[in-house]
Amino acid sequence: MSPLMTDTARTTSRRDPYALAAASFVLGLVGLLVFNLFLGPTAIVLGLLALHRGTTHRHRAYLGILLGAADLVVLALVTAADNTVTWHI
């Protein structure tokens, strides 16, 4: 394996937890408005994976987890209020 390949693989593996934390945050934020049932759990899982892989942006992963949980809470509140899973702004 060439040194260039090793450096590229090392850089890519270093950036992966950051991408997971950022994706968790974005999906959790978008999930507050649409697709709560899908985006909420996805944000939680991605945030936990980012923390497990040792991201340096722990705050972003925690926010993604928090927003993912908020997605599910919003879905539960709207479902209880309207007796339906669908809602609109």
mmCIF file with all atom_site columns, C-alpha atoms in Angstrom:
data_model
loop_
_atom_site.group_PDB
_atom_site.id
_atom_site.type_symbol
_atom_site.label_atom_id
_atom_site.label_alt_id
_atom_site.label_comp_id
_atom_site.label_asym_id
_atom_site.label_entity_id
_atom_site.label_seq_id
_atom_site.pdbx_PDB_ins_code
_atom_site.Cartn_x
_atom_site.Cartn_y
_atom_site.Cartn_z
_atom_site.occupancy
_atom_site.B_iso_or_equiv
_atom_site.pdbx_formal_charge
_atom_site.auth_seq_id
_atom_site.auth_comp_id
_atom_site.auth_asym_id
_atom_site.auth_atom_id
_atom_site.pdbx_PDB_model_num
ATOM 1  C CA . MET A 1 1  ? 0.000   0.000  0.000  1.00 0.00 ? 1  MET A CA 1
ATOM 2  C CA . SER A 1 2  ? 1.448   3.356  -0.979 1.00 0.00 ? 2  SER A CA 1
ATOM 3  C CA . PRO A 1 3  ? 1.945   6.166  1.551  1.00 0.00 ? 3  PRO A CA 1
ATOM 4  C CA . LEU A 1 4  ? -0.582  8.285  -0.341 1.00 0.00 ? 4  LEU A CA 1
ATOM 5  C CA . MET A 1 5  ? -3.289  5.667  0.137  1.00 0.00 ? 5  MET A CA 1
ATOM 6  C CA . THR A 1 6  ? -2.494  5.391  3.834  1.00 0.00 ? 6  THR A CA 1
ATOM 7  C CA . ASP A 1 7  ? -2.701  9.162  4.359  1.00 0.00 ? 7  ASP A CA 1
ATOM 8  C CA . THR A 1 8  ? -5.979  9.365  2.471  1.00 0.00 ? 8  THR A CA 1
ATOM 9  C CA . ALA A 1 9  ? -7.498  6.523  4.467  1.00 0.00 ? 9  ALA A CA 1
ATOM 10 C CA . ARG A 1 10 ? -6.316  8.085  7.708  1.00 0.00 ? 10 ARG A CA 1
ATOM 11 C CA . THR A 1 11 ? -7.794  11.489 6.788  1.00 0.00 ? 11 THR A CA 1
ATOM 12 C CA . THR A 1 12 ? -11.096 9.963  5.704  1.00 0.00 ? 12 THR A CA 1
ATOM 13 C CA . SER A 1 13 ? -11.483 7.976  8.907  1.00 0.00 ? 13 SER A CA 1
ATOM 14 C CA . ARG A 1 14 ? -10.762 11.131 10.913 1.00 0.00 ? 14 ARG A CA 1
ATOM 15 C CA . ARG A 1 15 ? -13.521 13.072 9.143  1.00 0.00 ? 15 ARG A CA 1
ATOM 16 C CA . ASP A 1 16 ? -16.220 10.386 9.349  1.00 0.00 ? 16 ASP A CA 1
ATOM 17 C CA . PRO A 1 17 ? -17.306 11.053 12.965 1.00 0.00 ? 17 PRO A CA 1
ATOM 18 C CA . TYR A 1 18 ? -17.593 14.770 12.172 1.00 0.00 ? 18 TYR A CA 1
ATOM 19 C CA . ALA A 1 19 ? -19.835 13.998 9.198  1.00 0.00 ? 19 ALA A CA 1
ATOM 20 C CA . LEU A 1 20 ? -21.990 11.731 11.348 1.00 0.00 ? 20 LEU A CA 1
ATOM 21 C CA . ALA A 1 21 ? -22.356 14.432 14.003 1.00 0.00 ? 21 ALA A CA 1
ATOM 22 C CA . ALA A 1 22 ? -23.227 17.066 11.386 1.00 0.00 ? 22 ALA A CA 1
ATOM 23 C CA . ALA A 1 23 ? -25.733 14.760 9.678  1.00 0.00 ? 23 ALA A CA 1
ATOM 24 C CA . SER A 1 24 ? -27.318 13.975 13.034 1.00 0.00 ? 24 SER A CA 1
ATOM 25 C CA . PHE A 1 25 ? -27.736 17.663 13.794 1.00 0.00 ? 25 PHE A CA 1
ATOM 26 C CA . VAL A 1 26 ? -29.167 18.525 10.365 1.00 0.00 ? 26 VAL A CA 1
ATOM 27 C CA . LEU A 1 27 ? -31.566 15.571 10.284 1.00 0.00 ? 27 LEU A CA 1
ATOM 28 C CA . GLY A 1 28 ? -32.764 16.339 13.802 1.00 0.00 ? 28 GLY A CA 1
ATOM 29 C CA . LEU A 1 29 ? -33.373 19.961 12.870 1.00 0.00 ? 29 LEU A CA 1
ATOM 30 C CA . VAL A 1 30 ? -35.224 19.136 9.647  1.00 0.00 ? 30 VAL A CA 1
ATOM 31 C CA . GLY A 1 31 ? -37.147 16.412 11.467 1.00 0.00 ? 31 GLY A CA 1
ATOM 32 C CA . LEU A 1 32 ? -38.857 19.026 13.620 1.00 0.00 ? 32 LEU A CA 1
ATOM 33 C CA . LEU A 1 33 ? -40.760 20.104 10.516 1.00 0.00 ? 33 LEU A CA 1
ATOM 34 C CA . VAL A 1 34 ? -41.148 16.998 8.330  1.00 0.00 ? 34 VAL A CA 1
ATOM 35 C CA . PHE A 1 35 ? -40.819 13.206 8.554  1.00 0.00 ? 35 PHE A CA 1
ATOM 36 C CA . ASN A 1 36 ? -40.536 13.109 12.367 1.00 0.00 ? 36 ASN A CA 1
ATOM 37 C CA . LEU A 1 37 ? -41.049 9.369  12.522 1.00 0.00 ? 37 LEU A CA 1
ATOM 38 C CA . PHE A 1 38 ? -38.104 8.656  10.204 1.00 0.00 ? 38 PHE A CA 1
ATOM 39 C CA . LEU A 1 39 ? -35.674 11.532 10.807 1.00 0.00 ? 39 LEU A CA 1
ATOM 40 C CA . GLY A 1 40 ? -35.909 11.539 14.625 1.00 0.00 ? 40 GLY A CA 1
ATOM 41 C CA . PRO A 1 41 ? -34.598 8.006  15.199 1.00 0.00 ? 41 PRO A CA 1
ATOM 42 C CA . THR A 1 42 ? -32.080 8.438  12.364 1.00 0.00 ? 42 THR A CA 1
ATOM 43 C CA . ALA A 1 43 ? -30.662 11.550 14.052 1.00 0.00 ? 43 ALA A CA 1
ATOM 44 C CA . ILE A 1 44 ? -30.413 9.710  17.363 1.00 0.00 ? 44 ILE A CA 1
ATOM 45 C CA . VAL A 1 45 ? -28.584 6.745  15.836 1.00 0.00 ? 45 VAL A CA 1
ATOM 46 C CA . LEU A 1 46 ? -26.163 8.938  13.862 1.00 0.00 ? 46 LEU A CA 1
ATOM 47 C CA . GLY A 1 47 ? -25.410 11.037 16.953 1.00 0.00 ? 47 GLY A CA 1
ATOM 48 C CA . LEU A 1 48 ? -24.690 7.945  19.015 1.00 0.00 ? 48 LEU A CA 1
ATOM 49 C CA . LEU A 1 49 ? -22.463 6.548  16.268 1.00 0.00 ? 49 LEU A CA 1
ATOM 50 C CA . ALA A 1 50 ? -20.522 9.819  16.093 1.00 0.00 ? 50 ALA A CA 1
ATOM 51 C CA . LEU A 1 51 ? -19.968 9.754  19.855 1.00 0.00 ? 51 LEU A CA 1
ATOM 52 C CA . HIS A 1 52 ? -18.958 6.097  19.752 1.00 0.00 ? 52 HIS A CA 1
ATOM 53 C CA . ARG A 1 53 ? -16.416 6.788  16.996 1.00 0.00 ? 53 ARG A CA 1
ATOM 54 C CA . GLY A 1 54 ? -14.907 9.629  19.011 1.00 0.00 ? 54 GLY A CA 1
ATOM 55 C CA . THR A 1 55 ? -15.925 12.792 17.219 1.00 0.00 ? 55 THR A CA 1
ATOM 56 C CA . THR A 1 56 ? -14.215 15.982 18.308 1.00 0.00 ? 56 THR A CA 1
ATOM 57 C CA . HIS A 1 57 ? -17.522 17.830 17.827 1.00 0.00 ? 57 HIS A CA 1
ATOM 58 C CA . ARG A 1 58 ? -19.347 16.173 20.699 1.00 0.00 ? 58 ARG A CA 1
ATOM 59 C CA . HIS A 1 59 ? -21.693 19.135 21.160 1.00 0.00 ? 59 HIS A CA 1
ATOM 60 C CA . ARG A 1 60 ? -23.039 18.715 17.619 1.00 0.00 ? 60 ARG A CA 1
ATOM 61 C CA . ALA A 1 61 ? -23.640 14.993 18.206 1.00 0.00 ? 61 ALA A CA 1
ATOM 62 C CA . TYR A 1 62 ? -25.423 15.727 21.499 1.00 0.00 ? 62 TYR A CA 1
ATOM 63 C CA . LEU A 1 63 ? -27.578 18.354 19.785 1.00 0.00 ? 63 LEU A CA 1
ATOM 64 C CA . GLY A 1 64 ? -28.454 15.836 17.078 1.00 0.00 ? 64 GLY A CA 1
ATOM 65 C CA . ILE A 1 65 ? -29.521 13.310 19.714 1.00 0.00 ? 65 ILE A CA 1
ATOM 66 C CA . LEU A 1 66 ? -31.522 15.964 21.562 1.00 0.00 ? 66 LEU A CA 1
ATOM 67 C CA . LEU A 1 67 ? -33.214 17.178 18.378 1.00 0.00 ? 67 LEU A CA 1
ATOM 68 C CA . GLY A 1 68 ? -33.978 13.590 17.346 1.00 0.00 ? 68 GLY A CA 1
ATOM 69 C CA . ALA A 1 69 ? -35.680 13.012 20.691 1.00 0.00 ? 69 ALA A CA 1
ATOM 70 C CA . ALA A 1 70 ? -37.529 16.330 20.277 1.00 0.00 ? 70 ALA A CA 1
ATOM 71 C CA . ASP A 1 71 ? -38.765 15.102 16.883 1.00 0.00 ? 71 ASP A CA 1
ATOM 72 C CA . LEU A 1 72 ? -40.354 12.105 18.543 1.00 0.00 ? 72 LEU A CA 1
ATOM 73 C CA . VAL A 1 73 ? -41.845 14.247 21.320 1.00 0.00 ? 73 VAL A CA 1
ATOM 74 C CA . VAL A 1 74 ? -43.362 16.631 18.749 1.00 0.00 ? 74 VAL A CA 1
ATOM 75 C CA . LEU A 1 75 ? -44.770 13.667 16.859 1.00 0.00 ? 75 LEU A CA 1
ATOM 76 C CA . ALA A 1 76 ? -46.280 12.232 20.057 1.00 0.00 ? 76 ALA A CA 1
ATOM 77 C CA . LEU A 1 77 ? -47.820 15.586 21.035 1.00 0.00 ? 77 LEU A CA 1
ATOM 78 C CA . VAL A 1 78 ? -49.285 16.219 17.601 1.00 0.00 ? 78 VAL A CA 1
ATOM 79 C CA . THR A 1 79 ? -50.588 12.669 17.397 1.00 0.00 ? 79 THR A CA 1
ATOM 80 C CA . ALA A 1 80 ? -52.245 13.004 20.806 1.00 0.00 ? 80 ALA A CA 1
ATOM 81 C CA . ALA A 1 81 ? -53.773 16.374 19.923 1.00 0.00 ? 81 ALA A CA 1
ATOM 82 C CA . ASP A 1 82 ? -55.118 15.455 16.463 1.00 0.00 ? 82 ASP A CA 1
ATOM 83 C CA . ASN A 1 83 ? -55.520 11.680 16.835 1.00 0.00 ? 83 ASN A CA 1
ATOM 84 C CA . THR A 1 84 ? -53.574 11.307 13.595 1.00 0.00 ? 84 THR A CA 1
ATOM 85 C CA . VAL A 1 85 ? -49.940 10.894 12.589 1.00 0.00 ? 85 VAL A CA 1
ATOM 86 C CA . THR A 1 86 ? -50.060 13.519 9.827  1.00 0.00 ? 86 THR A CA 1
ATOM 87 C CA . TRP A 1 87 ? -49.803 17.226 10.458 1.00 0.00 ? 87 TRP A CA 1
ATOM 88 C CA . HIS A 1 88 ? -49.009 20.447 8.635  1.00 0.00 ? 88 HIS A CA 1
ATOM 89 C CA . ILE A 1 89 ? -47.966 23.979 9.463  1.00 0.00 ? 89 ILE A CA 1
#
